[in-house]
XYZ file of C-alpha atoms in Angstrom:
312
model
C -64.157 -9.051 -92.121
C -64.490 -12.679 -93.129
C -62.954 -14.821 -95.797
C -63.986 -18.425 -96.401
C -65.988 -18.241 -93.170
C -62.787 -17.631 -91.185
C -62.564 -14.621 -88.908
C -59.478 -12.638 -89.742
C -58.114 -10.801 -86.701
C -57.186 -7.232 -87.527
C -54.557 -5.501 -85.402
C -53.904 -1.774 -85.389
C -50.172 -1.173 -85.721
C -48.434 1.261 -83.390
C -47.570 4.524 -85.143
C -45.608 7.086 -83.181
C -47.412 10.403 -83.020
C -50.620 8.982 -84.466
C -52.269 6.025 -82.732
C -52.389 7.347 -79.185
C -55.332 6.789 -76.839
C -57.350 9.676 -78.297
C -57.005 8.279 -81.820
C -57.689 4.708 -80.672
C -60.856 5.586 -78.814
C -62.160 7.744 -81.675
C -61.496 5.029 -84.258
C -63.149 2.397 -82.074
C -66.139 4.578 -81.242
C -66.928 5.725 -84.775
C -65.701 2.967 -87.091
C -64.455 -0.132 -85.265
C -63.380 -3.263 -87.100
C -60.150 -3.607 -85.094
C -59.634 -6.569 -82.770
C -56.668 -5.156 -80.845
C -54.685 -1.935 -80.769
C -50.936 -1.768 -80.156
C -49.707 1.339 -78.391
C -46.799 3.367 -79.749
C -43.656 2.154 -78.037
C -42.850 3.073 -74.481
C -39.302 3.869 -73.455
C -37.162 4.777 -70.475
C -35.617 8.233 -70.305
C -33.507 9.699 -67.504
C -33.871 6.527 -65.473
C -37.662 6.301 -65.498
C -40.467 5.233 -67.782
C -41.668 8.259 -69.722
C -44.727 9.646 -67.972
C -46.277 10.558 -71.309
C -46.107 6.902 -72.334
C -47.661 5.713 -69.098
C -50.510 8.209 -69.410
C -51.238 6.918 -72.898
C -51.804 3.354 -71.688
C -53.707 4.131 -68.491
C -56.669 1.719 -68.460
C -59.246 4.461 -67.934
C -58.065 6.130 -71.163
C -58.484 2.883 -73.099
C -61.734 1.529 -71.701
C -63.621 -0.874 -73.936
C -60.780 -1.766 -76.300
C -58.108 -4.464 -76.279
C -54.828 -2.619 -75.886
C -51.409 -4.257 -76.120
C -48.711 -1.899 -74.848
C -45.411 -1.982 -76.694
C -41.975 -1.490 -75.159
C -38.682 -0.487 -76.782
C -35.333 -1.073 -75.106
C -32.021 -2.791 -75.660
C -31.030 -2.773 -71.982
C -32.752 -5.634 -70.161
C -33.151 -3.640 -66.960
C -35.032 -0.888 -68.795
C -37.337 -3.422 -70.426
C -38.117 -5.025 -67.077
C -38.780 -1.589 -65.583
C -41.442 -0.957 -68.231
C -42.969 -4.411 -67.842
C -43.241 -3.922 -64.080
C -44.962 -0.562 -64.593
C -47.419 -2.157 -67.017
C -48.114 -5.072 -64.679
C -49.030 -2.553 -61.981
C -51.650 -1.190 -64.385
C -53.135 -4.601 -64.985
C -51.480 -5.568 -68.268
C -50.428 -9.181 -68.788
C -49.715 -9.057 -72.550
C -46.899 -6.837 -73.822
C -45.338 -6.369 -77.257
C -41.579 -6.131 -77.833
C -40.429 -3.677 -80.493
C -37.752 -5.119 -82.789
C -39.055 -3.223 -85.769
C -38.642 0.541 -85.419
C -36.557 1.594 -88.451
C -35.831 5.230 -87.650
C -32.076 5.889 -87.410
C -32.147 7.810 -84.085
C -33.599 4.627 -82.563
C -32.053 1.846 -84.636
C -28.504 3.211 -84.612
C -28.619 2.931 -80.826
C -29.252 -0.808 -81.224
C -32.930 -0.516 -80.459
C -35.920 -1.522 -82.556
C -34.844 -3.066 -85.858
C -31.251 -2.120 -85.027
C -31.183 -4.924 -82.451
C -31.640 -7.529 -85.166
C -27.987 -7.109 -86.156
C -26.981 -8.046 -82.584
C -28.619 -11.360 -81.692
C -26.712 -11.526 -78.417
C -28.561 -8.387 -77.290
C -31.882 -9.907 -78.341
C -31.119 -13.042 -76.346
C -30.222 -11.067 -73.212
C -33.403 -9.000 -73.552
C -35.592 -12.072 -73.993
C -34.052 -13.886 -71.023
C -34.671 -10.937 -68.724
C -38.273 -10.578 -69.877
C -38.965 -14.304 -69.647
C -37.998 -14.168 -65.972
C -40.903 -11.812 -65.198
C -43.871 -13.793 -63.887
C -47.423 -13.325 -65.129
C -46.662 -11.767 -68.524
C -46.869 -13.092 -72.065
C -45.240 -11.418 -75.028
C -45.622 -10.783 -78.717
C -42.952 -9.373 -81.007
C -43.064 -6.853 -83.828
C -40.012 -7.042 -86.080
C -38.409 -6.463 -89.459
C -36.528 -9.048 -91.500
C -33.313 -7.492 -90.272
C -31.523 -4.189 -89.869
C -29.111 -4.158 -92.811
C -29.448 -7.712 -94.121
C -32.755 -9.392 -95.048
C -31.859 -12.744 -93.484
C -30.884 -11.547 -90.010
C -34.189 -12.950 -88.770
C -32.590 -16.402 -89.060
C -30.367 -15.708 -86.035
C -33.217 -14.222 -84.024
C -36.031 -16.668 -84.731
C -34.548 -19.549 -82.652
C -34.408 -17.215 -79.638
C -38.177 -16.887 -79.677
C -38.238 -20.145 -77.731
C -37.067 -18.135 -74.714
C -40.243 -16.028 -74.536
C -42.592 -18.307 -76.514
C -44.441 -15.409 -78.143
C -48.179 -15.255 -78.672
C -47.356 -14.118 -82.202
C -44.697 -12.371 -84.267
C -45.711 -9.463 -86.485
C -43.333 -9.218 -89.433
C -42.820 -6.244 -91.744
C -41.080 -7.625 -94.862
C -38.409 -4.941 -95.178
C -35.099 -4.348 -93.457
C -34.795 -1.458 -91.067
C -32.478 0.536 -93.329
C -35.238 0.721 -95.923
C -37.535 2.409 -93.425
C -40.781 2.487 -95.448
C -39.262 2.709 -98.925
C -38.423 0.137 -101.549
C -39.870 -3.245 -102.321
C -41.187 -5.689 -99.768
C -38.981 -8.788 -99.607
C -41.695 -11.393 -100.018
C -39.187 -14.196 -100.562
C -37.606 -13.677 -97.139
C -41.019 -13.259 -95.545
C -42.129 -16.593 -96.969
C -38.936 -18.233 -95.735
C -39.565 -16.868 -92.238
C -43.182 -17.959 -92.366
C -42.151 -21.499 -93.315
C -39.436 -21.654 -90.638
C -41.471 -20.284 -87.737
C -43.197 -22.511 -85.241
C -44.860 -19.397 -83.799
C -47.968 -17.664 -85.196
C -47.037 -15.029 -87.760
C -48.837 -11.730 -88.349
C -48.352 -9.931 -91.660
C -47.637 -6.193 -91.466
C -46.651 -3.853 -94.277
C -48.122 -2.223 -97.366
C -51.766 -2.909 -96.486
C -53.626 0.159 -97.700
C -57.069 -1.277 -98.441
C -59.361 -4.132 -97.485
C -58.559 -5.651 -100.882
C -54.857 -5.664 -99.977
C -55.670 -7.559 -96.786
C -57.846 -10.070 -98.581
C -55.083 -10.703 -101.113
C -52.525 -11.362 -98.358
C -54.857 -13.689 -96.467
C -55.674 -15.557 -99.662
C -51.975 -15.994 -100.393
C -51.098 -16.947 -96.804
C -54.187 -18.592 -95.278
C -52.299 -19.725 -92.170
C -51.447 -16.246 -90.956
C -52.507 -15.572 -87.385
C -53.681 -12.036 -88.195
C -52.941 -8.945 -90.214
C -51.606 -5.705 -88.776
C -52.543 -2.432 -90.446
C -50.717 0.824 -89.803
C -50.499 3.620 -92.345
C -53.560 2.391 -94.252
C -55.730 2.674 -91.158
C -54.206 6.009 -90.174
C -55.016 7.341 -93.652
C -58.550 5.959 -93.609
C -59.726 5.066 -90.093
C -63.015 3.902 -91.621
C -61.445 1.306 -93.899
C -63.300 -1.497 -92.097
C -66.617 0.378 -92.071
C -67.940 0.165 -95.647
C -71.142 1.989 -94.706
C -69.347 4.929 -93.089
C -70.670 8.340 -94.066
C -69.022 11.706 -94.399
C -70.662 12.628 -91.104
C -68.845 9.705 -89.470
C -65.483 11.056 -90.592
C -66.391 14.482 -89.298
C -67.438 12.946 -85.991
C -64.121 11.084 -85.831
C -62.283 14.357 -86.365
C -64.425 16.109 -83.755
C -63.600 13.391 -81.211
C -59.909 13.994 -81.861
C -60.365 17.725 -81.293
C -62.332 17.117 -78.101
C -59.896 14.479 -76.834
C -56.786 16.545 -77.342
C -58.504 19.636 -75.945
C -59.161 17.674 -72.756
C -55.764 16.018 -72.441
C -53.282 18.640 -73.574
C -52.438 21.376 -71.122
C -50.024 23.441 -73.201
C -52.593 25.931 -74.413
C -54.099 26.586 -77.815
C -50.774 26.567 -79.673
C -49.955 23.039 -78.488
C -53.454 21.853 -79.365
C -53.234 23.263 -82.883
C -49.819 21.666 -83.437
C -51.148 18.271 -82.369
C -54.160 18.565 -84.646
C -51.941 19.632 -87.535
C -49.876 16.480 -87.039
C -52.965 14.360 -87.736
C -52.937 15.461 -91.353
C -49.508 13.984 -92.031
C -51.311 10.647 -92.401
C -55.061 11.354 -92.289
C -57.069 11.430 -95.541
C -54.310 11.704 -98.149
C -56.909 12.959 -100.650
C -56.545 16.386 -99.053
C -55.391 18.877 -101.680
C -52.049 20.621 -101.355
C -53.556 24.078 -100.876
C -55.888 22.907 -98.126
C -53.128 20.935 -96.419
C -50.964 24.056 -96.546
C -53.791 26.076 -94.985
C -53.967 23.567 -92.131
C -50.217 23.799 -91.575
C -50.322 27.612 -91.555
C -53.066 27.776 -88.919
C -52.048 29.543 -85.745
C -55.331 29.564 -83.830
C -57.943 26.905 -83.235
C -60.510 28.870 -85.241
C -58.133 29.047 -88.198
C -57.425 25.339 -87.922
C -61.110 24.403 -87.693
C -61.941 26.392 -90.804
C -59.086 24.857 -92.784
C -59.869 21.348 -91.512
C -63.554 21.669 -92.430
C -62.624 22.561 -96.022
C -60.060 19.761 -96.154
C -62.546 17.193 -94.860
C -65.087 18.226 -97.467
C -62.605 17.737 -100.307
C -60.794 14.652 -99.023
C -63.961 12.719 -98.260
C -64.957 12.863 -101.897
C -62.121 10.403 -102.537
C -62.934 8.003 -99.685
């Protein structure tokens, strides 16, 4: 995508339960148009980095794409543990999650919940800055419960000197509802000496072009739910066969990686449709959700693809 002869970097936002390595590789293989993919956040549980998270970012599962792993922690020692594990796998660029709005995370002072506690942010940044050979980016909200909490956090960016800061112009308590606070976003953009990435409410290429036209000095745009809904949004010549091939790659990928049997595979494939192709009719979506075998799922998904692609 180009505007005024300027290349606009497009970043794929991390969406829990959606943009894992199978999804990333399928989107890249069939449609492309993404400059870098951010992994869903990693975390520490029971004193160790979740093995599921480490498997997702293994280099051999992400060959041929630019992947930026994301970490989520409020305890500095846990953050450093994840960074060390990622360094061992060859990663030198890592994203820090200060944006997750979901209460089970944020109410434990993680993700966007940290923005209400700048002392915790400072301690986290100082610990991460002490790790050699790593550079960081940050994904954040305007605040947790107040839209100007970014003002206390922005000066601390000097500690880690981020490659960029991706900003979603809502507070965490809004989750994904309510209006975007463009006034606060513009204030942050004007105050920041670090490159800013716009993230939030970008459903179409036209939305992206409008944002870049309004803010020509943005470092990039980050697209999440829009790309999950239509993974071919940057492939204007994509055909219905391409979308079917994308879906088939997801089926094949999860069949290979999941070891919990057919029931687990069907549940994972059903989860895709929470975001994928929102033009799917209610009856067909219900048929997908009611599937209990892979054959039942494949039949329901084939009908859903046929209908939903008419709206793409």
